[in-house]
Coordinates of C-alpha atoms and ligand atoms in Angstrom, one line a residue:
M1 CA -9.2 29.0 -19.4
S2 CA -7.3 28.2 -16.5
Q3 CA -8.8 32.0 -15.6
R4 CA -11.7 30.5 -14.5
Y5 CA -11.2 28.0 -11.6
G6 CA -10.4 29.3 -8.6
M7 CA -8.6 25.9 -8.3
S8 CA -6.2 25.6 -11.1
Q9 CA -5.1 29.5 -9.9
R10 CA -3.9 28.5 -6.9
Y11 CA -2.0 25.8 -8.3
G12 CA -1.7 26.3 -11.7
G13 CA 2.2 28.0 -11.8
I14 CA 4.4 25.4 -10.7
S15 CA 5.0 22.4 -12.4
R16 CA 3.8 19.0 -10.1
I17 CA 4.5 15.1 -10.4
A18 CA 1.2 14.1 -11.2
Y19 CA 1.3 10.6 -8.5
F20 CA -1.1 8.2 -9.9
S21 CA -3.1 5.3 -7.4
M22 CA -5.9 3.0 -8.3
E23 CA -5.8 3.4 -4.3
I24 CA -4.8 5.7 -1.5
A25 CA -5.2 5.8 1.3
L26 CA -5.8 9.4 3.0
V27 CA -7.6 9.1 6.0
N28 CA -9.1 6.4 7.9
E29 CA -12.7 7.8 6.8
I30 CA -11.7 7.9 3.2
P31 CA -12.5 4.1 2.0
T32 CA -10.7 4.0 -0.6
Y33 CA -8.2 2.1 0.1
A34 CA -8.2 -2.2 0.3
G35 CA -4.1 -2.2 1.6
G36 CA -0.6 -1.0 1.5
L37 CA -0.4 -0.2 -1.6
G38 CA -2.8 2.4 -1.2
V39 CA -0.7 3.0 2.6
L40 CA 1.8 3.6 0.5
A41 CA 0.2 6.0 -2.1
G42 CA -0.9 8.3 0.9
D43 CA 2.3 7.4 3.3
T44 CA 4.6 8.5 -0.3
L45 CA 1.7 12.0 -0.6
R46 CA 1.9 13.8 3.6
S47 CA 5.7 12.9 2.6
A48 CA 5.1 15.0 -1.1
A49 CA 3.1 18.1 1.9
D50 CA 5.9 17.7 4.7
L51 CA 8.8 18.6 2.6
S52 CA 7.3 20.7 0.1
L53 CA 7.8 19.1 -2.7
P54 CA 5.0 20.2 -5.9
M55 CA 2.6 16.9 -6.4
V56 CA -0.4 16.5 -7.1
G57 CA -2.4 12.7 -6.9
V58 CA -5.0 11.4 -8.7
T59 CA -7.2 7.8 -7.9
L60 CA -10.8 7.7 -8.2
A61 CA -13.6 8.2 -5.7
S62 CA -14.8 4.9 -5.5
R63 CA -17.9 5.7 -3.5
A64 CA -18.3 2.0 -1.8
G65 CA -15.0 1.7 -1.0
Y66 CA -13.5 -1.4 -0.3
F67 CA -15.5 -3.3 1.5
R68 CA -16.5 -3.6 5.5
Q69 CA -15.4 -6.6 7.1
K70 CA -17.7 -8.4 9.3
I71 CA -17.0 -11.9 11.1
D72 CA -20.0 -14.8 11.6
S73 CA -20.1 -16.6 14.5
L74 CA -17.9 -19.3 13.2
G75 CA -15.4 -17.4 11.5
R76 CA -16.6 -17.0 8.4
Q77 CA -16.3 -13.4 6.2
I78 CA -19.3 -11.1 6.0
E79 CA -18.5 -8.6 3.2
M80 CA -20.5 -5.3 2.5
P81 CA -20.0 -2.2 1.4
Q82 CA -18.1 0.6 2.0
M83 CA -21.0 3.7 1.2
W84 CA -18.7 7.3 1.2
E85 CA -20.4 10.7 0.8
P86 CA -17.3 13.7 -1.4
A87 CA -18.9 16.4 -0.2
Q88 CA -18.3 15.9 3.4
Y89 CA -14.5 15.6 2.6
C90 CA -13.6 17.0 -0.1
T91 CA -14.4 20.2 -2.7
P92 CA -15.8 19.7 -5.9
A93 CA -13.5 20.8 -9.5
P94 CA -14.5 22.8 -11.3
A95 CA -13.9 21.1 -14.0
K96 CA -15.3 17.3 -16.3
V97 CA -13.9 15.5 -19.2
A98 CA -15.2 13.5 -21.3
V99 CA -13.2 9.7 -22.3
Q100 CA -15.6 6.9 -24.7
I101 CA -16.3 3.8 -23.3
E102 CA -18.1 1.3 -25.3
R103 CA -18.4 4.2 -27.8
R104 CA -20.4 5.9 -25.3
T105 CA -19.0 9.4 -23.9
V106 CA -18.7 9.2 -20.3
W107 CA -17.9 12.2 -18.0
V108 CA -15.8 12.7 -15.1
G109 CA -15.7 14.9 -12.9
A110 CA -13.2 14.7 -9.8
W111 CA -13.2 16.2 -6.0
H112 CA -10.7 18.2 -4.4
Y113 CA -9.0 16.4 -1.7
C114 CA -6.1 18.5 0.3
V115 CA -3.3 16.5 1.6
E116 CA -1.5 19.6 4.4
G117 CA 2.0 19.4 4.8
S118 CA 3.0 20.2 8.5
L119 CA 5.2 23.4 7.2
G120 CA 2.4 24.4 5.7
A121 CA 2.5 23.7 1.7
K122 CA -0.7 21.5 -0.1
V123 CA -0.7 18.9 -2.4
P124 CA -3.5 18.6 -3.8
V125 CA -5.3 15.4 -4.8
L126 CA -8.5 14.4 -7.3
L127 CA -10.4 11.9 -7.2
L128 CA -12.5 11.3 -10.0
D129 CA -15.7 10.4 -10.1
T130 CA -18.4 9.2 -12.6
D131 CA -21.8 9.7 -10.6
L132 CA -22.6 12.7 -13.0
P133 CA -26.6 12.9 -13.6
E134 CA -25.2 13.3 -17.6
N135 CA -23.9 9.5 -17.1
T136 CA -26.0 6.4 -17.4
V137 CA -27.4 4.3 -13.8
E138 CA -24.2 1.8 -15.3
D139 CA -21.4 4.3 -15.8
R140 CA -22.3 6.0 -12.6
E141 CA -21.0 3.7 -11.1
I142 CA -17.9 2.9 -12.7
T143 CA -16.3 4.4 -9.9
Y144 CA -18.0 3.2 -7.3
F145 CA -16.0 -0.5 -6.6
L146 CA -12.5 -0.7 -6.0
Y147 CA -10.9 -3.8 -7.0
G148 CA -14.9 -4.7 -7.3
R149 CA -16.5 -7.0 -10.0
D150 CA -15.1 -7.9 -13.5
A151 CA -12.2 -7.6 -16.0
S152 CA -14.7 -4.9 -17.8
Y153 CA -15.2 -2.8 -14.9
R154 CA -11.7 -3.3 -13.9
L155 CA -10.3 -1.7 -17.5
K156 CA -13.4 1.0 -17.7
Q157 CA -11.7 2.8 -14.3
E158 CA -8.6 2.4 -15.8
I159 CA -10.0 4.3 -18.9
V160 CA -11.4 6.9 -16.0
L161 CA -8.3 6.5 -14.2
G162 CA -5.8 7.2 -17.0
V163 CA -6.9 8.5 -18.9
G164 CA -9.7 11.0 -17.5
G165 CA -7.0 12.0 -15.3
V166 CA -4.4 13.3 -17.5
R167 CA -7.2 15.1 -19.5
M168 CA -8.8 15.8 -15.8
L169 CA -4.9 17.0 -14.9
Q170 CA -5.2 19.1 -18.1
A171 CA -8.9 20.7 -18.1
L172 CA -8.4 22.1 -15.0
G173 CA -4.7 24.3 -15.2
F174 CA -2.1 22.3 -14.1
R175 CA 1.2 22.1 -15.4
I176 CA 2.7 18.3 -15.2
G177 CA 6.1 17.5 -15.4
K178 CA 6.1 13.9 -14.8
Y179 CA 3.7 11.5 -14.4
H180 CA 4.3 8.7 -11.8
M181 CA 2.2 5.4 -11.9
N182 CA 1.6 3.7 -8.6
E183 CA 1.7 0.0 -9.8
G184 CA 0.0 -0.6 -13.2
H185 CA -3.5 0.3 -13.2
S186 CA -2.6 3.9 -14.1
A187 CA -0.3 2.4 -17.1
L188 CA -3.3 4.2 -20.0
L189 CA -2.4 7.3 -19.0
A190 CA 1.1 7.1 -20.9
L191 CA -1.4 6.0 -24.0
E192 CA -2.9 9.6 -23.3
L193 CA 0.4 10.9 -23.8
L194 CA 1.4 9.2 -27.1
N195 CA -2.3 10.5 -28.5
R196 CA -0.7 13.9 -27.0
H197 CA 2.8 13.4 -30.2
A198 CA 1.6 11.5 -32.4
Y199 CA 3.7 13.1 -35.6
R200 CA 0.4 14.0 -38.5
Q201 CA 0.3 10.8 -40.8
R202 CA 2.1 12.4 -43.5
D203 CA 5.0 13.2 -41.9
V204 CA 4.9 9.4 -41.5
R205 CA 7.0 6.9 -43.0
P206 CA 6.1 3.7 -43.4
G207 CA 6.8 0.8 -41.3
E208 CA 8.3 4.2 -38.2
P209 CA 6.3 4.6 -35.2
S210 CA 4.0 7.3 -36.3
Y211 CA 4.5 8.3 -32.4
D212 CA 7.4 10.7 -30.2
L213 CA 7.3 8.0 -27.4
P214 CA 11.0 9.0 -26.5
V215 CA 9.1 12.6 -25.5
V216 CA 6.5 10.3 -23.0
R217 CA 9.3 8.3 -21.7
S218 CA 10.7 11.2 -20.3
Q219 CA 8.0 11.7 -18.8
C220 CA 7.0 8.6 -17.3
I221 CA 7.9 6.8 -13.7
F222 CA 6.7 3.7 -13.5
T223 CA 6.4 1.9 -9.7
T224 CA 6.2 -2.3 -9.8
H225 CA 5.0 -3.8 -6.3
T226 CA 4.1 -7.3 -8.0
P227 CA 6.3 -10.1 -8.2
V228 CA 4.7 -12.9 -10.1
E229 CA 3.1 -13.0 -13.3
A230 CA -0.2 -13.8 -12.5
G231 CA -0.3 -11.4 -9.8
Q232 CA -0.2 -8.6 -13.0
D233 CA -3.7 -6.8 -14.2
Q234 CA -3.5 -7.9 -18.1
F235 CA -7.0 -8.1 -20.4
D236 CA -8.2 -9.8 -23.8
Y237 CA -7.5 -8.4 -26.0
G238 CA -11.3 -9.1 -27.3
M239 CA -12.5 -7.1 -24.3
V240 CA -9.8 -3.8 -24.4
E241 CA -11.2 -3.5 -28.2
R242 CA -14.9 -3.4 -27.4
V243 CA -14.5 -1.7 -24.1
A244 CA -11.8 1.0 -25.0
D245 CA -12.9 1.6 -28.5
G246 CA -13.1 4.5 -29.9
E247 CA -10.3 5.4 -27.0
F248 CA -7.0 4.0 -28.8
M249 CA -4.6 5.0 -31.4
D250 CA -3.8 2.4 -34.1
W251 CA -4.7 -1.3 -32.0
R252 CA -1.1 -2.8 -33.6
E253 CA 1.0 -0.4 -31.8
V254 CA -0.7 -1.1 -29.1
R255 CA 0.1 -4.5 -29.5
K256 CA 3.3 -3.7 -29.5
L257 CA 3.7 -1.9 -27.0
A258 CA 1.9 -4.3 -24.2
G259 CA 1.9 -8.0 -25.5
D260 CA 1.2 -8.9 -27.9
E261 CA -1.3 -12.1 -27.1
R262 CA -2.9 -10.0 -24.1
L263 CA -3.2 -6.2 -22.9
N264 CA -1.0 -6.7 -20.2
M265 CA -0.8 -2.4 -17.9
T266 CA 2.9 -3.8 -16.4
R267 CA 4.7 -4.1 -19.9
L268 CA 3.2 -1.1 -21.1
A269 CA 3.7 1.0 -18.0
L270 CA 7.7 -0.3 -18.7
N271 CA 7.6 0.6 -22.5
L272 CA 6.2 3.6 -21.4
S273 CA 8.9 4.8 -18.7
D274 CA 13.1 5.6 -18.8
Y275 CA 13.0 5.1 -15.2
V276 CA 11.9 1.8 -12.9
N277 CA 11.8 0.9 -9.6
G278 CA 10.6 -1.8 -7.4
V279 CA 10.1 -1.2 -3.9
A280 CA 13.1 -3.5 -1.8
K281 CA 16.2 -4.6 -3.0
R282 CA 15.6 -7.9 -3.4
H283 CA 12.6 -6.7 -5.4
A284 CA 14.1 -5.2 -7.7
E285 CA 16.4 -7.7 -8.8
V286 CA 13.7 -10.5 -8.3
S287 CA 12.0 -7.5 -11.1
Q288 CA 15.1 -7.0 -13.1
R289 CA 15.0 -11.1 -14.0
M290 CA 11.5 -10.8 -14.8
F291 CA 11.7 -8.2 -17.8
P292 CA 15.1 -8.1 -19.1
G293 CA 16.0 -5.5 -21.1
Y294 CA 14.8 -2.8 -18.7
E295 CA 16.7 -1.7 -16.2
V296 CA 15.0 -1.3 -13.0
H297 CA 16.1 0.8 -10.0
A298 CA 15.3 0.4 -6.1
I299 CA 14.0 2.3 -4.2
T300 CA 12.6 0.9 -1.0
N301 CA 10.4 2.1 0.7
G302 CA 9.0 3.9 3.9
V303 CA 6.6 5.2 5.7
H304 CA 5.2 8.3 6.9
P305 CA 5.8 9.4 10.0
H306 CA 4.1 10.9 12.2
T307 CA 1.1 9.0 10.6
W308 CA 2.2 5.6 12.0
T309 CA 3.8 6.6 15.8
S310 CA 1.3 6.5 18.1
E311 CA -0.2 9.5 20.8
F312 CA 1.9 8.1 22.9
M313 CA 5.9 7.4 21.0
A314 CA 5.4 10.6 19.2
S315 CA 5.1 12.5 23.2
V316 CA 8.0 11.0 23.1
Y317 CA 10.4 12.0 20.4
D318 CA 8.7 15.9 20.4
A319 CA 10.4 15.9 24.2
Y320 CA 13.6 14.7 23.1
M321 CA 13.4 15.1 19.5
P322 CA 11.4 17.7 18.7
G323 CA 12.3 17.9 14.8
W324 CA 11.8 14.5 14.2
R325 CA 7.8 14.7 12.2
H326 CA 10.5 16.6 9.5
E327 CA 13.4 15.0 10.0
P328 CA 13.2 11.5 11.3
E329 CA 16.5 10.5 11.0
Q330 CA 17.2 12.3 14.7
L331 CA 15.7 8.8 15.4
V332 CA 19.3 7.6 15.3
R333 CA 19.7 9.8 19.2
I334 CA 16.7 7.3 21.1
D335 CA 19.5 6.2 23.2
Q336 CA 19.1 10.0 24.5
V337 CA 15.8 9.1 25.7
P338 CA 15.6 7.5 29.2
D339 CA 14.5 3.6 29.3
I340 CA 11.5 4.0 31.2
A341 CA 9.9 6.9 28.6
V342 CA 10.1 4.9 25.9
W343 CA 8.9 2.0 27.8
D344 CA 5.5 3.8 29.1
A345 CA 4.6 4.9 26.4
H346 CA 4.5 1.5 24.7
Q347 CA 2.9 0.4 27.7
N348 CA 0.3 3.4 27.2
A349 CA 0.0 1.9 23.5
K350 CA -0.9 -1.2 24.8
Q351 CA -3.8 -0.6 27.2
K352 CA -5.5 1.7 24.3
L353 CA -4.9 -1.6 22.7
L354 CA -6.1 -4.2 24.7
E355 CA -9.3 -1.5 25.2
R356 CA -9.8 -1.7 21.5
V357 CA -10.4 -5.7 22.0
A358 CA -12.3 -5.5 24.7
E359 CA -14.7 -3.6 22.5
L360 CA -14.5 -5.2 19.5
T361 CA -13.4 -9.1 21.1
G362 CA -15.4 -9.5 24.3
K363 CA -11.8 -10.8 25.7
T364 CA -9.8 -9.1 28.0
L365 CA -6.2 -10.0 28.1
D366 CA -3.0 -9.6 30.4
P367 CA -1.0 -6.6 30.0
S368 CA 1.5 -8.0 31.7
L369 CA 2.5 -10.5 28.8
P370 CA 4.2 -10.3 25.5
I371 CA 2.1 -9.3 22.3
L372 CA 2.3 -10.9 19.0
G373 CA 1.0 -9.2 16.2
F374 CA 0.0 -9.7 13.0
A375 CA -2.6 -8.1 9.8
R376 CA -2.2 -7.9 6.6
R377 CA -3.6 -8.3 4.3
M378 CA -5.5 -12.2 4.4
T379 CA -3.7 -13.8 0.8
A380 CA -2.3 -17.5 1.1
Y381 CA 1.1 -16.5 0.2
K382 CA 0.9 -13.5 3.3
R383 CA 1.1 -17.8 4.8
P384 CA -0.8 -16.5 7.9
D385 CA -1.8 -19.6 9.7
L386 CA 2.1 -20.8 9.5
I387 CA 2.5 -20.4 13.4
F388 CA -0.2 -22.3 13.5
S389 CA 1.6 -25.5 11.8
D390 CA 2.4 -27.8 14.2
F391 CA 0.7 -27.8 17.7
G392 CA 2.1 -29.9 19.6
R393 CA 4.7 -27.7 19.3
L394 CA 3.0 -24.1 19.9
R395 CA 1.5 -24.8 22.2
E396 CA 4.1 -26.5 24.8
I397 CA 5.6 -23.8 23.7
A398 CA 2.9 -20.9 24.8
R399 CA 2.5 -23.1 27.9
R400 CA 6.0 -22.0 29.4
Q401 CA 6.1 -18.9 28.6
P402 CA 2.8 -17.7 27.9
F403 CA 2.0 -15.1 25.3
H404 CA -1.5 -13.6 23.1
L405 CA -1.3 -13.5 18.9
I406 CA -4.0 -10.4 18.6
M407 CA -4.8 -10.9 14.1
A408 CA -6.4 -8.7 11.5
G409 CA -6.9 -8.1 8.7
K410 CA -9.3 -8.4 4.8
A411 CA -9.8 -11.4 2.2
H412 CA -10.2 -10.1 -1.4
P413 CA -14.7 -10.7 -1.5
N414 CA -13.1 -12.9 -5.0
D415 CA -9.6 -15.0 -2.4
E416 CA -11.6 -17.8 -1.1
N417 CA -8.6 -19.4 0.0
G418 CA -7.8 -16.4 1.6
K419 CA -11.1 -16.5 4.0
H420 CA -10.8 -20.2 4.4
L421 CA -8.0 -18.7 5.9
I422 CA -9.7 -16.5 8.1
E423 CA -12.1 -19.2 9.0
R424 CA -9.1 -21.6 10.0
I425 CA -7.5 -18.8 11.9
H426 CA -10.8 -18.9 14.3
L427 CA -10.9 -22.7 14.2
H428 CA -7.3 -23.1 15.3
M429 CA -8.2 -19.9 18.1
R430 CA -10.7 -22.2 19.8
E431 CA -8.3 -25.4 19.2
L432 CA -5.6 -23.6 21.0
A433 CA -7.7 -21.7 24.5
E434 CA -6.7 -23.2 27.0
V435 CA -2.8 -22.8 26.5
M436 CA -3.6 -19.1 24.6
S437 CA -5.3 -15.9 24.5
I438 CA -5.5 -15.6 20.3
V439 CA -8.3 -13.1 19.0
F440 CA -8.6 -11.5 15.6
L441 CA -10.4 -7.9 15.5
P442 CA -13.3 -7.5 11.9
G443 CA -12.9 -4.2 10.0
Y444 CA -8.8 -4.3 9.7
D445 CA -7.8 -0.4 7.9
M446 CA -5.4 2.3 9.6
R447 CA -7.1 2.9 12.3
L448 CA -6.5 -0.5 13.9
A449 CA -3.7 -1.4 11.8
L450 CA -1.5 2.2 13.7
E451 CA -3.9 0.9 17.7
M452 CA -1.8 -3.0 16.3
V453 CA 1.3 -1.7 15.8
S454 CA 1.4 0.2 18.4
G455 CA -0.3 -1.5 20.8
V456 CA 2.0 -5.1 20.9
D457 CA 5.5 -6.3 21.3
V458 CA 6.3 -8.2 18.8
W459 CA 5.1 -8.3 15.1
L460 CA 5.3 -10.8 13.2
N461 CA 5.5 -11.2 9.7
T462 CA 5.8 -15.2 7.6
P463 CA 5.8 -14.3 3.5
L464 CA 6.3 -17.3 1.5
R465 CA 9.4 -15.4 -0.4
P466 CA 9.9 -13.9 -2.9
L467 CA 6.8 -12.7 -2.5
E468 CA 6.7 -9.5 -0.1
A469 CA 7.9 -7.0 -2.6
S470 CA 7.9 -5.2 0.4
G471 CA 5.9 -4.9 3.4
T472 CA 5.5 -2.0 5.2
S473 CA 3.6 -2.9 9.0
G474 CA 6.9 -3.4 9.9
M475 CA 8.4 -0.2 9.5
K476 CA 5.4 1.2 11.2
A477 CA 5.7 -0.8 13.9
A478 CA 9.4 0.3 14.5
F479 CA 7.9 3.6 15.0
N480 CA 6.6 2.5 17.9
G481 CA 10.1 0.4 18.8
V482 CA 8.0 -2.2 18.7
P483 CA 10.8 -4.9 17.0
S484 CA 9.9 -7.5 14.0
L485 CA 9.5 -11.4 14.4
S486 CA 10.4 -11.6 10.5
V487 CA 10.5 -13.6 7.4
L488 CA 13.9 -12.0 5.9
D489 CA 12.2 -11.5 2.3
G490 CA 11.2 -7.6 1.4
W491 CA 12.4 -4.5 3.4
W492 CA 13.6 -6.6 6.2
L493 CA 16.0 -7.8 4.2
E494 CA 17.4 -4.6 4.5
G495 CA 16.0 -3.7 7.9
C496 CA 16.9 -6.7 10.2
I497 CA 20.3 -6.9 12.7
E498 CA 19.8 -10.0 14.8
G499 CA 19.3 -9.2 18.0
I500 CA 19.6 -5.1 17.7
T501 CA 16.2 -4.8 15.3
G502 CA 13.5 -7.4 15.4
W503 CA 14.4 -11.8 14.5
A504 CA 14.9 -12.7 11.1
V505 CA 12.7 -16.3 10.3
G506 CA 14.7 -18.3 7.5
N507 CA 18.1 -17.9 6.1
P508 CA 18.7 -15.0 3.4
T509 CA 20.5 -16.9 1.3
V510 CA 18.4 -17.6 -2.3
G511 CA 17.7 -20.9 -2.4
D512 CA 18.6 -22.4 1.3
E513 CA 16.0 -20.7 2.8
G514 CA 15.5 -22.7 5.8
N515 CA 12.8 -24.4 7.7
D516 CA 10.8 -21.3 8.1
V517 CA 8.2 -23.3 10.7
Q518 CA 11.0 -24.3 12.7
D519 CA 12.9 -21.3 12.4
L520 CA 10.3 -19.6 13.1
Y521 CA 9.4 -21.5 16.3
G522 CA 12.9 -21.7 17.8
K523 CA 13.7 -17.9 17.9
L524 CA 10.3 -17.8 19.9
E525 CA 11.3 -20.3 22.7
N526 CA 14.4 -19.8 23.3
V527 CA 14.9 -16.5 21.7
V528 CA 12.1 -13.4 21.4
L529 CA 10.1 -15.4 24.8
P530 CA 13.0 -15.7 27.3
R531 CA 13.9 -11.9 26.8
Y532 CA 10.8 -10.7 27.0
Y533 CA 10.6 -12.5 30.1
G534 CA 14.1 -12.6 31.4
D535 CA 16.0 -9.3 30.4
R536 CA 14.2 -5.9 31.0
A537 CA 17.1 -3.5 29.7
A538 CA 18.5 -5.7 27.3
W539 CA 14.1 -5.9 25.7
I540 CA 14.3 -1.8 26.1
A541 CA 17.9 -1.8 23.8
I542 CA 15.4 -4.3 21.2
M543 CA 12.8 -1.8 21.1
K544 CA 15.5 1.4 20.7
G545 CA 17.0 -0.1 18.3
A546 CA 14.0 -0.6 15.4
I547 CA 13.9 2.9 16.4
A548 CA 16.8 4.2 16.1
K549 CA 18.6 1.8 13.0
N550 CA 14.5 1.2 11.0
A551 CA 12.3 4.2 11.6
A552 CA 14.6 6.5 11.4
V553 CA 15.4 4.8 8.5
F554 CA 12.0 3.2 6.2
N555 CA 10.3 6.7 6.8
S556 CA 8.6 7.7 3.3
H557 CA 10.4 11.2 3.7
R558 CA 13.7 9.5 2.9
M559 CA 12.1 7.7 -0.5
I560 CA 10.7 10.5 -1.3
R561 CA 14.0 11.9 -1.4
R562 CA 15.1 9.4 -3.2
Y563 CA 12.2 9.6 -6.0
A564 CA 13.0 13.4 -5.9
T565 CA 16.2 12.9 -6.8
E566 CA 16.7 9.7 -8.8
A567 CA 13.1 9.8 -10.5
Y568 CA 11.2 13.5 -11.2
M569 CA 14.5 15.0 -11.4
Ligands
PLP1 C1 0.0 -0.7 6.2 C2 -1.0 -1.9 6.3 C3 -1.1 -3.1 5.2 C4 0.7 -3.3 4.7 O1 0.8 -4.2 5.4 P1 1.5 -4.8 4.2 O2 2.5 -5.3 5.6 O3 3.5 -4.1 3.6 O4 0.8 -6.3 4.9 C5 -2.3 -3.0 4.5 N1 -3.3 -2.3 5.4 C6 -2.9 -1.4 6.2 C7 -5.1 -1.4 6.4 C8 -1.8 -0.7 6.4 O5 -2.5 0.2 7.3

């Protein structure tokens, strides 16, 4: 079969790692991502391509994207579909596979997107698509809305991703050595592998497993991203048996692997993977406590070097450390770059951001003032409103040492709390208008993320511990010489060297985290702003500290090398 297909001839030879993710941020124009998980997946594939690691990505086409965000005059989020046309960026893959959903045959096609590395290696990505004429109108929409609709819709998507994805790889002639599940959404892939390794019925003695678990486990890697049980994908068995009937084996076996009460995708992935990891050291510890009996390793996330560096800073690095795109460790030599070159590159990025602010909001910000940036999913645990806890104190600080605040972020359409946070921020903007300029930029996406992390002066992050599994936007900021002012959680516990790479909010000791609000105000008032206003050379030293001691380490090249040697080999 593989002879017939052009693509499989090109990709069939070597054994690859299949990287499965519900969302992958390929380029900004392709809206198949919602946030950090998708950006991490995209950065993983970009680094694999740069380092010539044989991988293939598998995700959904998500034809209607996540959503396009608008904000009305009262600060209310308006959501609209963000349709995109796969044929514009991808080629159709020459295969079609079938999965069973609600006892119907649903056909799954795929689009082939190519991630090209800096040395020319190519990593293919398959975007699975059920929008085919042979499917019912309803089934054609299974691969439309990323994280949309209800639980049964999500389960159908996960059947397409996990089961359809494994079949598609096979139909296209890929040879797969390992299957990497980026979060639990794709865990049904492991059940599909189990089906392939079922013993013949007459060989199974009563009470013994009817599948070759060790073989499947030796092929699977699971990266967990969710430090709370409530955040994990779980489905009622009643619904699962109705939707997935005809697809899976013995439900008794499934219950043994995925939990008795509900089908828990995290459990399933844990039980069917030989290698399990969290995305930062602290997150791995928290996950280890959540999942006693499993060994949870830690591989701290990273971001892709040139995707997340402004054109201005990139040309400074190109001039002084020309190998940095392939080997970002070279950024440890940033001290050989004259201060003025780093400062000027940052001012250019700042100017570019301010032009974007003017375009999106009509507001003109003063480039001589320090700018704080905060952008991420608008959801309760990220606490985007923490900085507004004490208006009196905030006004006092801003009056003496003025600064701007630029914010952005989407709330999930079903997250009423998150949407309320966006409204409240807009209210605070008006209430504080006479002492400080605060702007909220609509439509947070990869482009806006790069403009913000490179154009602000300080990157702010104030999540509720220990819920920030890793966090990656602060790493992007570091690539642009922008230090973080952040709660000690996720990657920042490993990245923060006080006063050298940025500043900590709160206390690192578990159980004695201190008072985040007081500490945030204290650091701003007494350390960060005085340093910005008082001593340019000392400020640039911190910018360089972020580059040398954070960007050189917290990049996805380092991350993927660790996956290669510790998980894939
Ligand atoms: C990097 C990125 C994120 C993740 O940022 P966190 O700091 O991990 O919350 C989310 N959305 C977009 C568009 C990004 O580029």
